[in-house]
Coordinates of C-alpha atoms in Angstrom, one line a residue:
P282 CA 105.1 -96.2 83.4
G283 CA 104.6 -98.1 80.4
G284 CA 102.1 -95.5 79.2
R285 CA 102.3 -92.2 77.0
R286 CA 103.0 -89.1 79.0
Q287 CA 100.6 -86.4 78.7
P288 CA 102.1 -83.1 77.8
G289 CA 101.9 -80.4 80.4
P290 CA 101.0 -77.0 80.1
G291 CA 103.3 -75.0 77.8
A292 CA 104.8 -78.1 76.5
R293 CA 105.6 -78.0 72.7
S294 CA 104.5 -80.5 70.2
P295 CA 107.3 -82.7 69.2
R296 CA 106.5 -81.8 65.5
G297 CA 107.0 -78.2 66.1
P298 CA 105.0 -75.2 67.2
A299 CA 101.2 -75.5 67.3
R300 CA 99.1 -74.0 64.3
R301 CA 96.1 -71.8 64.5
P302 CA 92.9 -73.2 63.0
A303 CA 92.2 -71.8 59.5
P304 CA 89.2 -69.6 59.0
P305 CA 86.2 -71.4 57.4
R306 CA 86.0 -71.1 53.6
P307 CA 83.0 -69.4 52.1
A308 CA 80.6 -71.6 50.4
A309 CA 81.1 -71.8 46.6
P310 CA 78.4 -69.7 44.6
R311 CA 75.7 -71.6 42.9
A312 CA 75.9 -71.6 39.1
L313 CA 73.1 -69.4 37.3
R314 CA 71.0 -71.6 35.3
L315 CA 69.6 -69.9 32.1
G316 CA 66.2 -70.7 30.6
R317 CA 66.0 -72.2 27.2
P318 CA 66.1 -69.5 24.5
R319 CA 64.2 -71.2 21.8
P320 CA 60.7 -70.8 23.3
R321 CA 61.2 -67.1 23.8
L322 CA 62.6 -66.6 20.4
R323 CA 59.6 -68.4 19.0
L324 CA 57.3 -66.1 21.0
V325 CA 59.0 -62.9 19.8
G326 CA 59.1 -64.2 16.3
L327 CA 55.4 -65.0 16.5
A328 CA 54.6 -61.5 17.7
F329 CA 56.6 -59.9 14.9
T330 CA 54.9 -62.2 12.5
L331 CA 51.4 -61.2 13.7
V332 CA 52.3 -57.4 13.5
L333 CA 53.7 -57.7 10.1
S334 CA 50.8 -59.8 9.0
A335 CA 48.4 -57.1 10.2
F336 CA 50.4 -54.5 8.3
V337 CA 50.3 -56.6 5.2
V338 CA 46.6 -57.2 5.5
R339 CA 46.0 -53.5 6.0
L340 CA 48.2 -52.7 3.1
L341 CA 46.4 -55.1 0.9
Q342 CA 43.1 -53.6 2.1
V343 CA 44.2 -50.0 1.3
Q344 CA 45.9 -50.7 -2.0
A345 CA 43.6 -53.4 -3.4
V346 CA 40.3 -53.8 -1.7
E347 CA 39.6 -50.1 -0.7
A348 CA 41.9 -48.4 -3.2
G349 CA 39.0 -46.5 -4.9
T350 CA 37.7 -45.2 -1.6
Y351 CA 41.0 -43.8 -0.5
T352 CA 41.8 -42.4 -3.9
A353 CA 38.5 -40.5 -3.7
K354 CA 39.3 -39.2 -0.3
A355 CA 42.7 -38.1 -1.4
E356 CA 41.2 -36.4 -4.4
Q357 CA 38.6 -34.7 -2.2
N358 CA 41.3 -33.3 0.1
R359 CA 43.5 -32.3 -2.7
Y360 CA 40.9 -30.8 -5.0
V361 CA 38.7 -27.8 -4.1
V362 CA 35.3 -27.1 -5.7
H363 CA 34.5 -23.4 -5.9
T364 CA 31.1 -22.1 -6.8
L365 CA 31.0 -19.5 -9.6
T366 CA 28.1 -17.2 -8.9
A367 CA 26.1 -16.3 -12.0
E368 CA 25.7 -12.6 -12.7
R369 CA 22.1 -11.5 -12.2
G370 CA 20.4 -10.1 -15.3
G371 CA 19.4 -6.5 -15.5
I372 CA 16.0 -4.8 -15.8
T373 CA 15.4 -2.0 -18.3
D374 CA 12.6 0.1 -19.5
R375 CA 11.3 -0.3 -23.1
N376 CA 14.0 2.0 -24.4
G377 CA 16.9 0.1 -22.7
V378 CA 17.3 2.5 -19.8
A379 CA 18.5 0.6 -16.7
L380 CA 16.1 0.3 -13.9
A381 CA 17.9 -2.5 -12.0
T382 CA 21.5 -3.7 -12.5
T383 CA 24.3 -5.6 -10.7
E384 CA 27.6 -4.2 -9.7
D385 CA 30.8 -5.6 -8.1
A386 CA 30.8 -5.2 -4.3
Y387 CA 32.6 -6.5 -1.2
D388 CA 31.6 -7.9 2.1
I389 CA 33.8 -6.2 4.7
T390 CA 35.0 -8.8 7.2
A391 CA 37.4 -9.1 10.1
D392 CA 39.3 -11.6 12.3
P393 CA 38.7 -10.6 15.9
T394 CA 41.7 -12.5 17.2
M395 CA 43.9 -10.0 15.3
F396 CA 42.7 -7.1 17.5
T397 CA 43.8 -8.5 20.9
R398 CA 46.6 -7.1 23.0
D399 CA 48.8 -10.2 22.1
Q400 CA 48.6 -9.3 18.4
L401 CA 48.6 -5.5 18.5
G402 CA 50.3 -4.7 21.8
V403 CA 47.6 -2.3 22.8
D404 CA 44.4 -2.7 24.8
D405 CA 42.1 -0.6 22.7
G406 CA 42.7 -2.1 19.3
P407 CA 38.9 -2.7 18.6
E408 CA 38.1 0.9 19.6
Q409 CA 40.8 2.4 17.4
A410 CA 39.7 0.3 14.4
A411 CA 36.0 1.0 15.0
A412 CA 36.7 4.8 15.1
L413 CA 38.3 4.5 11.6
L414 CA 35.7 2.2 10.1
A415 CA 32.5 3.7 11.5
P416 CA 32.3 6.7 9.2
I417 CA 33.3 4.7 6.1
L418 CA 30.8 1.9 6.7
G419 CA 28.0 4.1 8.0
R420 CA 27.7 2.1 11.3
E421 CA 27.7 3.0 15.0
Q422 CA 31.2 2.7 16.5
E423 CA 29.9 0.8 19.5
E424 CA 28.4 -1.9 17.3
L425 CA 31.7 -2.4 15.5
V426 CA 33.6 -2.6 18.8
A427 CA 31.2 -5.4 20.0
Q428 CA 32.0 -7.3 16.8
L429 CA 35.7 -6.9 17.0
R430 CA 35.8 -7.9 20.7
P431 CA 33.3 -10.8 20.8
K432 CA 32.5 -12.8 23.9
N433 CA 33.8 -15.9 22.0
T434 CA 37.5 -15.2 22.1
E435 CA 38.2 -18.0 19.5
L436 CA 35.9 -16.5 16.9
R437 CA 37.9 -15.9 13.7
Y438 CA 35.4 -14.3 11.3
V439 CA 32.8 -11.5 11.6
R440 CA 31.0 -9.6 8.8
L441 CA 31.1 -5.9 9.4
A442 CA 29.2 -4.8 6.4
R443 CA 27.5 -6.4 3.4
R444 CA 27.8 -5.5 -0.3
Q445 CA 29.9 -2.4 0.0
T446 CA 31.0 -0.5 -3.2
P447 CA 34.6 -0.9 -4.4
Q448 CA 35.1 2.7 -3.4
V449 CA 34.4 1.8 0.3
W450 CA 36.9 -1.1 0.2
N451 CA 39.5 1.1 -1.5
Q452 CA 39.2 3.6 1.3
I453 CA 39.8 0.9 3.9
K454 CA 42.7 -0.5 1.9
D455 CA 44.3 2.9 1.7
L456 CA 44.0 3.3 5.4
K457 CA 45.6 -0.1 6.0
S458 CA 48.5 0.7 3.7
A459 CA 49.1 4.1 5.3
L460 CA 49.1 2.6 8.8
A461 CA 51.5 -0.2 7.6
K462 CA 54.0 2.3 6.1
E463 CA 53.8 4.5 9.2
G464 CA 54.5 1.5 11.3
E465 CA 57.7 0.7 9.3
A466 CA 58.9 4.2 10.0
D467 CA 57.7 4.4 13.6
K468 CA 57.6 1.2 15.5
S469 CA 55.2 2.7 18.0
T470 CA 52.5 3.0 15.3
V471 CA 50.0 0.1 15.4
N472 CA 48.2 -1.0 12.2
V473 CA 44.8 -1.6 13.9
L474 CA 43.2 -2.4 10.5
A475 CA 45.5 -5.4 9.7
G476 CA 42.7 -7.8 10.7
V477 CA 40.1 -6.2 8.2
F478 CA 39.5 -8.0 4.9
A479 CA 37.0 -8.1 2.1
D480 CA 35.1 -11.0 0.4
P481 CA 34.1 -10.4 -3.3
S482 CA 30.4 -10.1 -3.6
S483 CA 27.8 -8.3 -5.8
K484 CA 25.3 -5.5 -5.2
R485 CA 21.9 -4.9 -6.8
V486 CA 21.7 -1.2 -7.8
Y487 CA 18.5 0.7 -8.8
P488 CA 19.6 3.8 -10.7
G489 CA 16.2 5.4 -10.5
G490 CA 16.0 5.1 -6.7
D491 CA 12.2 4.7 -5.9
L492 CA 11.2 4.8 -9.6
A493 CA 8.7 2.0 -10.2
A494 CA 10.0 0.3 -7.1
G495 CA 6.5 -1.2 -6.3
L496 CA 6.6 -3.1 -9.7
I497 CA 10.4 -3.9 -9.9
G498 CA 10.7 -5.1 -6.3
W499 CA 14.0 -5.9 -4.6
V500 CA 16.5 -8.6 -3.8
D501 CA 17.1 -10.0 -0.3
S502 CA 20.4 -10.3 1.6
E503 CA 21.2 -13.5 -0.2
G504 CA 20.9 -11.9 -3.6
K505 CA 17.6 -13.6 -4.4
G506 CA 14.4 -11.9 -5.5
G507 CA 12.5 -10.7 -2.4
G508 CA 9.5 -8.9 -4.0
G509 CA 7.9 -7.6 -7.2
L510 CA 9.3 -8.7 -10.6
E511 CA 12.6 -9.4 -8.9
R512 CA 10.9 -12.3 -7.1
Q513 CA 8.4 -13.2 -9.9
L514 CA 11.1 -13.5 -12.5
D515 CA 13.9 -14.6 -10.2
E516 CA 14.7 -17.8 -12.1
T517 CA 15.1 -15.9 -15.3
L518 CA 17.2 -13.1 -13.8
A519 CA 19.4 -15.3 -11.5
G520 CA 20.9 -17.5 -14.2
K521 CA 22.8 -20.7 -13.3
D522 CA 25.8 -20.9 -11.0
G523 CA 28.9 -22.7 -12.3
T524 CA 31.7 -24.6 -10.6
L525 CA 35.5 -24.6 -10.7
R526 CA 37.4 -27.7 -9.5
Y527 CA 41.2 -27.2 -9.0
A528 CA 44.1 -28.8 -7.1
Q529 CA 45.4 -27.1 -4.0
S530 CA 48.4 -27.6 -1.7
G531 CA 48.7 -25.7 1.5
G532 CA 45.7 -23.7 0.6
R533 CA 47.2 -22.5 -2.7
H534 CA 46.1 -23.2 -6.2
V535 CA 48.4 -25.7 -8.1
P536 CA 48.2 -24.4 -11.7
T537 CA 50.2 -27.4 -13.1
A538 CA 47.6 -29.9 -11.9
G539 CA 44.9 -28.4 -14.2
S540 CA 41.3 -27.6 -13.4
T541 CA 37.8 -28.6 -14.5
G542 CA 34.3 -27.1 -14.1
T543 CA 31.3 -25.6 -15.7
P544 CA 31.0 -21.9 -16.4
A545 CA 28.3 -19.8 -14.8
V546 CA 25.4 -18.9 -17.0
P547 CA 24.5 -15.2 -16.6
G548 CA 20.8 -14.4 -16.0
S549 CA 18.8 -12.9 -18.8
D550 CA 18.0 -9.2 -19.0
I551 CA 14.4 -8.3 -18.7
E552 CA 13.0 -5.5 -20.9
L553 CA 9.8 -4.0 -19.4
T554 CA 7.0 -2.2 -21.2
L555 CA 7.5 0.8 -18.9
D556 CA 8.7 4.2 -20.3
R557 CA 11.0 5.7 -17.7
D558 CA 10.0 9.3 -18.5
I559 CA 6.3 8.6 -18.3
Q560 CA 6.8 6.6 -15.1
W561 CA 8.6 9.5 -13.6
A562 CA 5.8 11.9 -14.6
A563 CA 3.2 9.6 -13.1
Q564 CA 5.1 9.0 -9.9
H565 CA 5.8 12.7 -9.4
A566 CA 2.2 13.7 -9.9
I567 CA 0.7 11.1 -7.6
T568 CA 3.3 11.7 -4.9
E569 CA 2.7 15.5 -4.8
Q570 CA -1.1 15.1 -4.7
V571 CA -1.0 12.4 -1.9
A572 CA 1.1 14.8 0.2
K573 CA -1.1 17.8 -0.6
S574 CA -4.3 15.9 0.3
K575 CA -2.7 14.2 3.3
A576 CA -4.0 10.9 1.9
D577 CA -3.1 7.4 2.9
G578 CA -1.8 6.7 -0.6
G579 CA -2.5 6.6 -4.3
Y580 CA -1.8 5.0 -7.7
V581 CA -1.5 6.0 -11.3
I582 CA -1.6 3.5 -14.2
V583 CA -0.7 4.5 -17.8
Q584 CA -1.5 1.9 -20.5
D585 CA -1.1 1.7 -24.3
T586 CA -4.6 1.2 -25.5
R587 CA -3.6 -0.6 -28.7
T588 CA -1.2 -3.2 -27.1
G589 CA -2.2 -3.5 -23.5
E590 CA 1.4 -2.6 -22.5
I591 CA 1.8 -0.8 -19.2
L592 CA 3.8 2.4 -19.7
A593 CA 3.7 3.4 -16.0
M594 CA 2.7 2.0 -12.7
A595 CA 3.2 4.5 -9.9
N596 CA 2.5 4.2 -6.2
S597 CA 2.6 6.6 -3.4
P598 CA 4.1 6.3 -0.8
G599 CA 7.0 4.4 -2.3
F600 CA 10.4 3.1 -1.2
D601 CA 14.0 2.8 -2.4
P602 CA 14.7 -0.8 -3.1
G603 CA 18.4 -0.1 -2.7
D604 CA 17.9 1.2 0.9
L605 CA 15.4 -1.1 2.5
A606 CA 16.7 -0.4 5.9
H607 CA 15.1 3.0 5.9
A608 CA 11.9 1.9 4.0
D609 CA 8.4 1.9 5.6
P610 CA 7.4 -1.8 5.7
A611 CA 3.8 -0.8 4.8
A612 CA 5.0 0.7 1.6
L613 CA 7.0 -2.3 0.3
G614 CA 4.2 -3.7 -1.8
N615 CA 2.6 -2.6 -5.0
G616 CA -0.7 -1.0 -4.1
A617 CA -1.8 -0.6 -7.7
L618 CA -2.0 -4.4 -7.9
Q619 CA -2.4 -5.5 -4.3
D620 CA -5.0 -3.1 -3.0
A621 CA -8.7 -4.0 -3.5
F622 CA -11.1 -1.1 -3.3
E623 CA -14.6 -0.1 -4.5
P624 CA -14.3 1.9 -7.7
G625 CA -17.4 4.1 -7.4
S626 CA -18.6 6.0 -10.5
T627 CA -15.7 5.0 -12.8
A628 CA -17.4 1.6 -12.9
K629 CA -20.6 3.2 -14.4
V630 CA -18.9 2.9 -17.8
M631 CA -19.4 -0.9 -17.6
S632 CA -23.1 -0.5 -16.7
M633 CA -23.5 1.8 -19.7
A634 CA -21.7 -0.6 -21.9
A635 CA -24.1 -3.4 -20.9
V636 CA -27.1 -1.1 -21.5
L637 CA -25.9 0.0 -25.0
E638 CA -24.8 -3.5 -26.1
E639 CA -28.1 -5.0 -25.0
E640 CA -29.9 -2.2 -26.8
A641 CA -31.8 -1.4 -23.6
A642 CA -31.2 2.3 -24.3
T643 CA -29.3 4.8 -26.5
P644 CA -27.3 7.9 -25.6
G645 CA -30.3 10.0 -26.2
T646 CA -32.8 8.0 -24.2
H647 CA -34.6 10.2 -21.7
V648 CA -34.1 9.4 -18.0
T649 CA -36.0 11.2 -15.4
V650 CA -33.9 11.4 -12.2
P651 CA -35.7 12.2 -9.0
N652 CA -33.9 13.5 -5.9
R653 CA -34.4 10.2 -4.1
L654 CA -35.1 6.7 -5.3
H655 CA -36.5 3.9 -3.1
R656 CA -35.4 0.5 -4.0
G657 CA -35.4 -2.6 -1.8
D658 CA -34.7 -1.6 1.8
R659 CA -32.9 1.6 1.0
S660 CA -33.3 5.2 -0.3
F661 CA -30.7 6.1 -2.9
K662 CA -29.4 9.6 -3.8
D663 CA -26.8 11.3 -5.9
D664 CA -23.7 13.0 -4.5
V665 CA -25.6 16.3 -4.5
D666 CA -29.2 17.2 -3.6
H667 CA -31.0 18.3 -6.7
P668 CA -34.5 18.9 -8.1
T669 CA -35.7 16.3 -10.6
W670 CA -33.2 16.1 -13.4
Y671 CA -34.3 15.4 -16.9
L672 CA -31.3 13.8 -18.4
T673 CA -30.4 11.8 -21.4
L674 CA -28.5 8.5 -20.9
N675 CA -25.5 10.5 -21.9
G676 CA -26.3 13.1 -19.3
V677 CA -26.6 10.3 -16.6
L678 CA -23.0 9.4 -17.3
A679 CA -21.8 13.0 -17.7
K680 CA -23.4 14.1 -14.4
S681 CA -22.5 10.7 -12.8
S682 CA -26.0 10.1 -11.5
N683 CA -26.3 7.1 -9.2
I684 CA -30.1 7.1 -9.5
G685 CA -30.0 7.4 -13.3
T686 CA -27.6 4.5 -13.5
I687 CA -29.9 2.3 -11.3
L688 CA -32.8 3.2 -13.6
A689 CA -30.9 2.4 -16.8
T690 CA -29.5 -0.9 -15.7
G691 CA -32.9 -1.9 -14.5
E692 CA -33.9 -2.2 -18.2
L693 CA -31.4 -5.0 -18.7
G694 CA -34.0 -7.6 -17.8
E695 CA -37.7 -8.1 -17.3
T696 CA -37.0 -8.6 -13.6
Q697 CA -34.3 -7.3 -11.4
R698 CA -32.9 -10.8 -11.1
E699 CA -32.5 -11.0 -14.8
A700 CA -30.9 -7.6 -15.0
N701 CA -28.4 -8.6 -12.3
E702 CA -27.4 -11.7 -14.4
V703 CA -26.8 -9.6 -17.5
L704 CA -24.8 -7.0 -15.7
Y705 CA -22.7 -9.6 -13.9
S706 CA -21.8 -11.2 -17.3
Y707 CA -20.4 -7.9 -18.6
L708 CA -18.5 -7.2 -15.4
R709 CA -16.8 -10.6 -15.8
K710 CA -16.0 -9.9 -19.4
F711 CA -14.3 -6.6 -18.4
G712 CA -12.0 -8.6 -16.1
L713 CA -13.5 -8.1 -12.7
G714 CA -13.2 -10.9 -10.2
E715 CA -10.2 -12.5 -11.9
Y716 CA -6.5 -11.9 -12.0
S717 CA -5.1 -9.5 -14.6
G718 CA -2.7 -12.1 -16.1
L719 CA 0.5 -10.5 -14.9
G720 CA 1.1 -13.2 -12.4
F721 CA 2.4 -10.6 -10.0
P722 CA 3.1 -11.8 -6.4
G723 CA 0.3 -10.8 -4.1
E724 CA -2.0 -9.4 -6.8
T725 CA -5.7 -9.3 -5.8
K726 CA -8.4 -10.2 -8.2
G727 CA -10.9 -8.1 -6.3
I728 CA -14.4 -9.2 -5.1
L729 CA -17.3 -9.8 -7.4
A730 CA -19.9 -12.2 -5.9
P731 CA -22.2 -14.2 -8.2
P732 CA -25.5 -12.4 -8.7
G733 CA -27.4 -15.0 -6.7
Q734 CA -25.4 -13.8 -3.6
W735 CA -26.0 -10.1 -4.1
S736 CA -27.8 -8.5 -1.2
T737 CA -30.9 -6.4 -1.7
S738 CA -28.8 -3.2 -1.6
Q739 CA -26.0 -4.6 -3.8
Q740 CA -28.5 -5.2 -6.7
Y741 CA -28.6 -1.4 -6.9
T742 CA -25.2 -0.3 -5.7
I743 CA -23.1 -2.5 -7.9
P744 CA -24.2 -0.7 -11.1
F745 CA -22.6 2.5 -9.8
G746 CA -19.5 0.9 -8.3
Q747 CA -20.2 0.1 -4.7
G748 CA -20.4 -3.4 -3.3
V749 CA -17.8 -4.6 -5.8
S750 CA -14.0 -4.2 -5.6
L751 CA -11.1 -4.3 -8.0
N752 CA -7.5 -3.1 -8.2
A753 CA -6.1 -0.1 -10.1
L754 CA -4.9 -2.1 -13.1
Q755 CA -8.3 -3.7 -13.5
A756 CA -9.9 -0.3 -13.5
A757 CA -7.5 1.0 -16.1
S758 CA -8.0 -2.1 -18.3
V759 CA -11.8 -1.4 -18.4
Y760 CA -11.1 2.0 -20.1
S761 CA -8.5 0.6 -22.4
T762 CA -11.0 -2.0 -23.5
I763 CA -13.4 0.8 -24.5
A764 CA -10.6 2.7 -26.2
N765 CA -9.5 -0.4 -28.1
G766 CA -12.9 -0.7 -29.8
G767 CA -14.4 -3.1 -27.3
T768 CA -11.6 -5.7 -27.3
R769 CA -9.9 -6.4 -24.0
I770 CA -6.1 -7.0 -24.2
E771 CA -4.6 -8.7 -21.3
P772 CA -2.2 -6.2 -19.6
T773 CA 1.5 -6.8 -19.9
V774 CA 4.6 -5.4 -18.2
V775 CA 7.3 -7.5 -19.9
R776 CA 8.3 -6.9 -23.5
G777 CA 10.8 -9.7 -23.7
T778 CA 14.1 -11.1 -22.5
K779 CA 17.7 -10.9 -23.7
G780 CA 19.9 -13.8 -23.0
A781 CA 23.7 -14.0 -22.6
D782 CA 24.0 -14.5 -26.3
G783 CA 22.4 -11.1 -26.9
R784 CA 19.3 -12.5 -28.6
F785 CA 16.0 -10.8 -27.8
T786 CA 13.1 -13.1 -27.2
P787 CA 9.7 -11.2 -27.2
A788 CA 7.1 -12.0 -24.6
P789 CA 4.1 -14.1 -25.7
E790 CA 1.3 -12.3 -27.4
P791 CA -1.3 -11.3 -24.7
K792 CA -4.8 -12.8 -24.7
K793 CA -7.5 -10.8 -26.4
T794 CA -11.3 -10.9 -25.6
R795 CA -14.2 -9.2 -27.3
V796 CA -16.3 -7.6 -24.6
V797 CA -18.6 -5.2 -26.5
S798 CA -19.0 -4.3 -30.2
E799 CA -16.9 -1.6 -31.8
K800 CA -20.1 0.4 -32.3
T801 CA -20.8 0.3 -28.6
A802 CA -17.2 1.2 -27.8
K803 CA -17.3 4.2 -30.1
T804 CA -20.6 5.4 -28.6
L805 CA -19.2 5.1 -25.1
A806 CA -16.1 7.1 -26.1
R807 CA -18.4 10.0 -27.3
M808 CA -20.4 9.8 -24.1
L809 CA -17.2 9.9 -22.0
E810 CA -16.2 13.0 -23.8
S811 CA -19.3 14.7 -22.4
V812 CA -17.9 14.1 -18.8
V813 CA -14.9 16.3 -19.7
D814 CA -16.0 18.6 -22.5
D815 CA -19.5 19.5 -21.4
E816 CA -19.9 22.2 -18.7
E817 CA -22.5 19.9 -17.0
G818 CA -19.8 17.2 -16.8
T819 CA -17.9 16.3 -13.6
G820 CA -14.5 16.0 -15.2
T821 CA -13.8 19.4 -16.7
K822 CA -10.4 19.7 -14.8
A823 CA -9.1 16.9 -17.1
R824 CA -9.4 18.9 -20.3
I825 CA -6.3 19.1 -22.4
P826 CA -6.0 21.9 -25.0
G827 CA -5.8 20.5 -28.5
Y828 CA -7.0 17.0 -27.7
R829 CA -10.4 15.3 -27.3
V830 CA -10.5 13.6 -24.0
A831 CA -12.8 10.8 -22.8
G832 CA -12.9 10.3 -19.0
K833 CA -15.0 9.5 -15.9
T834 CA -14.8 10.7 -12.3
G835 CA -15.3 8.5 -9.3
T836 CA -15.9 9.1 -5.6
A837 CA -16.6 6.0 -3.6
N838 CA -17.1 5.2 0.0
R839 CA -13.9 3.5 1.1
V840 CA -13.6 0.4 3.2
D841 CA -10.9 0.9 5.8
P842 CA -8.6 -2.1 5.7
A843 CA -7.9 -1.9 9.4
T844 CA -11.5 -2.0 10.6
G845 CA -13.4 -3.4 7.6
K846 CA -15.9 -0.5 7.9
Y847 CA -16.6 2.4 5.6
H848 CA -14.3 5.3 6.4
G849 CA -13.3 8.1 4.1
Y850 CA -13.4 8.0 0.3
T851 CA -11.6 6.5 -2.8
S852 CA -11.2 9.4 -5.3
S853 CA -10.5 8.5 -8.9
F854 CA -10.4 9.5 -12.5
A855 CA -10.1 7.3 -15.6
G856 CA -10.0 8.0 -19.2
F857 CA -8.2 7.9 -22.6
A858 CA -7.0 10.2 -25.3
P859 CA -7.4 11.2 -28.0
A860 CA -11.0 10.2 -27.7
D861 CA -11.5 9.8 -31.4
Q862 CA -8.3 7.8 -32.0
P863 CA -7.3 6.5 -28.6
R864 CA -3.7 5.9 -27.8
V865 CA -3.2 6.2 -24.1
T866 CA -5.3 5.3 -21.0
V867 CA -4.6 6.9 -17.6
Y868 CA -6.2 5.9 -14.3
C869 CA -5.6 7.6 -11.0
A870 CA -7.0 6.8 -7.5
I871 CA -6.3 8.4 -4.2
Q872 CA -7.2 6.7 -0.9
N873 CA -8.7 8.7 2.0
A874 CA -7.8 12.3 1.2
T875 CA -8.2 14.2 4.5
Q876 CA -7.3 17.8 3.4
G877 CA -9.1 19.8 0.7
S878 CA -11.6 18.2 -1.7
Y879 CA -12.1 14.4 -1.8
F880 CA -14.1 14.4 -5.1
G881 CA -12.4 12.4 -7.9
G882 CA -12.8 15.1 -10.5
Q883 CA -11.2 17.7 -8.2
I884 CA -8.1 15.9 -7.0
C885 CA -7.5 13.1 -9.6
G886 CA -8.7 15.1 -12.7
P887 CA -5.6 17.4 -12.6
I888 CA -3.3 14.3 -12.2
Y889 CA -5.0 12.7 -15.2
K890 CA -4.4 15.9 -17.2
E891 CA -0.8 16.3 -16.2
V892 CA 0.2 12.7 -16.8
M893 CA -1.8 12.4 -20.0
E894 CA -0.3 15.5 -21.5
F895 CA 3.2 14.3 -20.7
A896 CA 2.5 10.8 -22.2
L897 CA 1.0 12.2 -25.4
K898 CA 4.0 14.5 -25.9
T899 CA 6.5 11.7 -25.1
L900 CA 4.8 9.4 -27.6
Q901 CA 4.5 12.2 -30.1
V902 CA 0.8 11.8 -30.5
P903 CA -0.5 14.6 -32.7
P904 CA -3.4 16.8 -31.5
T905 CA -6.9 15.9 -32.5
G906 CA -8.2 17.7 -35.6
A907 CA -12.0 17.0 -35.3
E908 CA -14.3 18.7 -32.8
P909 CA -16.0 16.6 -30.0
A910 CA -19.4 15.0 -30.7
R911 CA -21.1 17.0 -27.9
L912 CA -24.0 14.7 -27.3
P913 CA -27.0 16.2 -25.5
V914 CA -26.9 16.0 -21.7
A915 CA -30.5 16.9 -20.8
F916 CA -33.9 17.2 -22.4
K917 CA -36.9 19.3 -21.8
P918 CA -39.9 17.4 -20.4

C-alpha cells in the first residue's frame, strides 16, 4: 500500500529484458615520448668534425710538414741500390804471363722449401737432387741432403757451393732443362732441381797452380787478399766498387724511370819482376831435393845483380792457392821471407869483406890454422879434423875454415871489443837485422844483437855465421851486393802497375847503399871463385862449363823452431855468375836434411848449378871468355 512493489523473482523490467554488463575496456596505451633530436645530432656532428679534423691535420702533416720525409721513404722503397763489384786486377810475371787472374763464376744456391713433398709430390726430393748435384759440385751427397732438408723449415736460401765455373752451372742448367722437358711429356717425372739457382760471382784463378804461391798468396772466401802479395797489394788489386740505382716495381726493373750510379773502377794489374820460366826451374829443383833429402823444407832465390829485381822466389813444400782446402796450413806462408835461420859459412863473405875493406889483410895474407882454437870459454874447430893448415886468406874462404875466419876478423880491432864493433857495422850495411824493403806480410828481419850484447861465444861464432839469423832473401842480397861492385840495391818484386786506362806506371827506384868499395867487391869475387874452381874448395859441384862461377857453401847448426834448441842443419849455397861480369845471383837453403849428405856444397851446390845454368840461358848471358884468377889457397911455411 501506498509504496513501490518490489519485483519478484523472474519478473521483467518494465523497460524490457535485462542487459548483461559490458566487459571492461582495456586501458588506453600511453603515448611514446621521443627525446629531443638536436642534442644527439650535435653530438654526432661533433664526432664527425673531430674525425675529419684529425684527417685534415694528418693530411697537412703528411703533405706539408713531413712531405720530404715521406717522399724519401717512397723513393727508398721504389728505388733499389745495387753494388757493382769491381773486377780484381791480375798479377803477371815480367813478360806478361798471367800468374793470377779473375774469371766469371757462380755461387750455386737452393730454396729448401721447393724440395718438400708439398712442392714436388715425393718424399725423397732432397735425396734425388743431392744424387745429381754431388758429382758435379764435388761434395758429399749426405751434406747436400742436410742443406736441402734443414731443421728450419722456413729457410728459403742455402749456398751449396761457392765460386763454381760457368761450366759447372751449365751442367746443372742442362739437367734442369732435361728434367723439365721430361716432366712435360711424362707427368710422373719430377724436376727435383727446380729449386736450384745460381748467383753471379767471380773466382780467382792461378794458372800456374803452386808456381810462386808463397809470394803471390791467395784470396779469402770474400774475394779479399788473404796472404802474400794478394794481401799486401789488396787495395791496388781490388779497385773500387760502383753503385747502380734504379726504379723497381714488383721486384722488376722499370726502364722508363731511368737509373743513376757510379761505375765500378777495376783494380790495377800488377807486373812482377819474376820470370815464370826461371821460377819454374827454381821451384822444380828445390822440390826434388827436399823430397830426396827428406828435409823439412827449402828455398831458392834468384836475383838480378844489376837491378835488385827478384827473378824467382821458390819454396818447398808449397801449396796451390786455388785449392786451399787441400793445402797444408804449415806451408801457406813464404819461408824464404818468413823463416829466420843461422846462415853458417855463407856469412863468411861479410867477414872477409870487412877484413879487406879495413885493410886488415889481403887475399894472400898467411893464416896458420890449428886443429883447435881456444877462445873465451870454448874450443873451436872446423867441420873436419885436420893437421895444422897453412892457408892464405883466400884459402880460409875456399876451405871454409871457422878457425881461420876467427883469426882474420880478430885483426879488425886492437881489442876483441873493437873488432866486434867493426864487424857489426858491416853486417848492418849488408842488410842484416832490418827488413828487406819489400813490405811483405810476416817478413822477418832476422836477429842481430848489438855487439855490446854478444856473449863470449858469439864474439867468435858470429864471424862464421852462427849466433846471428837472417832470411833467404837477405842472404841472397849479400851476394848480389858483392856482385854489384859493393853497392847494395834494395830487393824488389814489383816492376809496376797497369791501370784500367792501360797506362803502365813503373815502381819507384829502389834504394841503393854503398857497402864496400868496388875494389873490395872485385877481390871478393875472385876469392869466391876459388871456392868453386879450386880443387881445395868446398863448392866444386857448382861448376858450370863455360862460365866463371863465384860461390860459397854453408852448413850451420839449425835451431828447431818447435823446441828452440839446436837440432839438424841448415845447408846452403850462395853465389853469382859470371864471376867477372856478374848478372845473376842464386841462393839455396835446405832445412834439416835427414837422408844423404847434409853439407851445403853437396846438396845445395847442384841446385845452384841447375838453376844458374837455366837462368843464364834464359837471359841469354854469353859464356865467360877469360880464365879464372886462381888465387893461391895455401902457402908453404
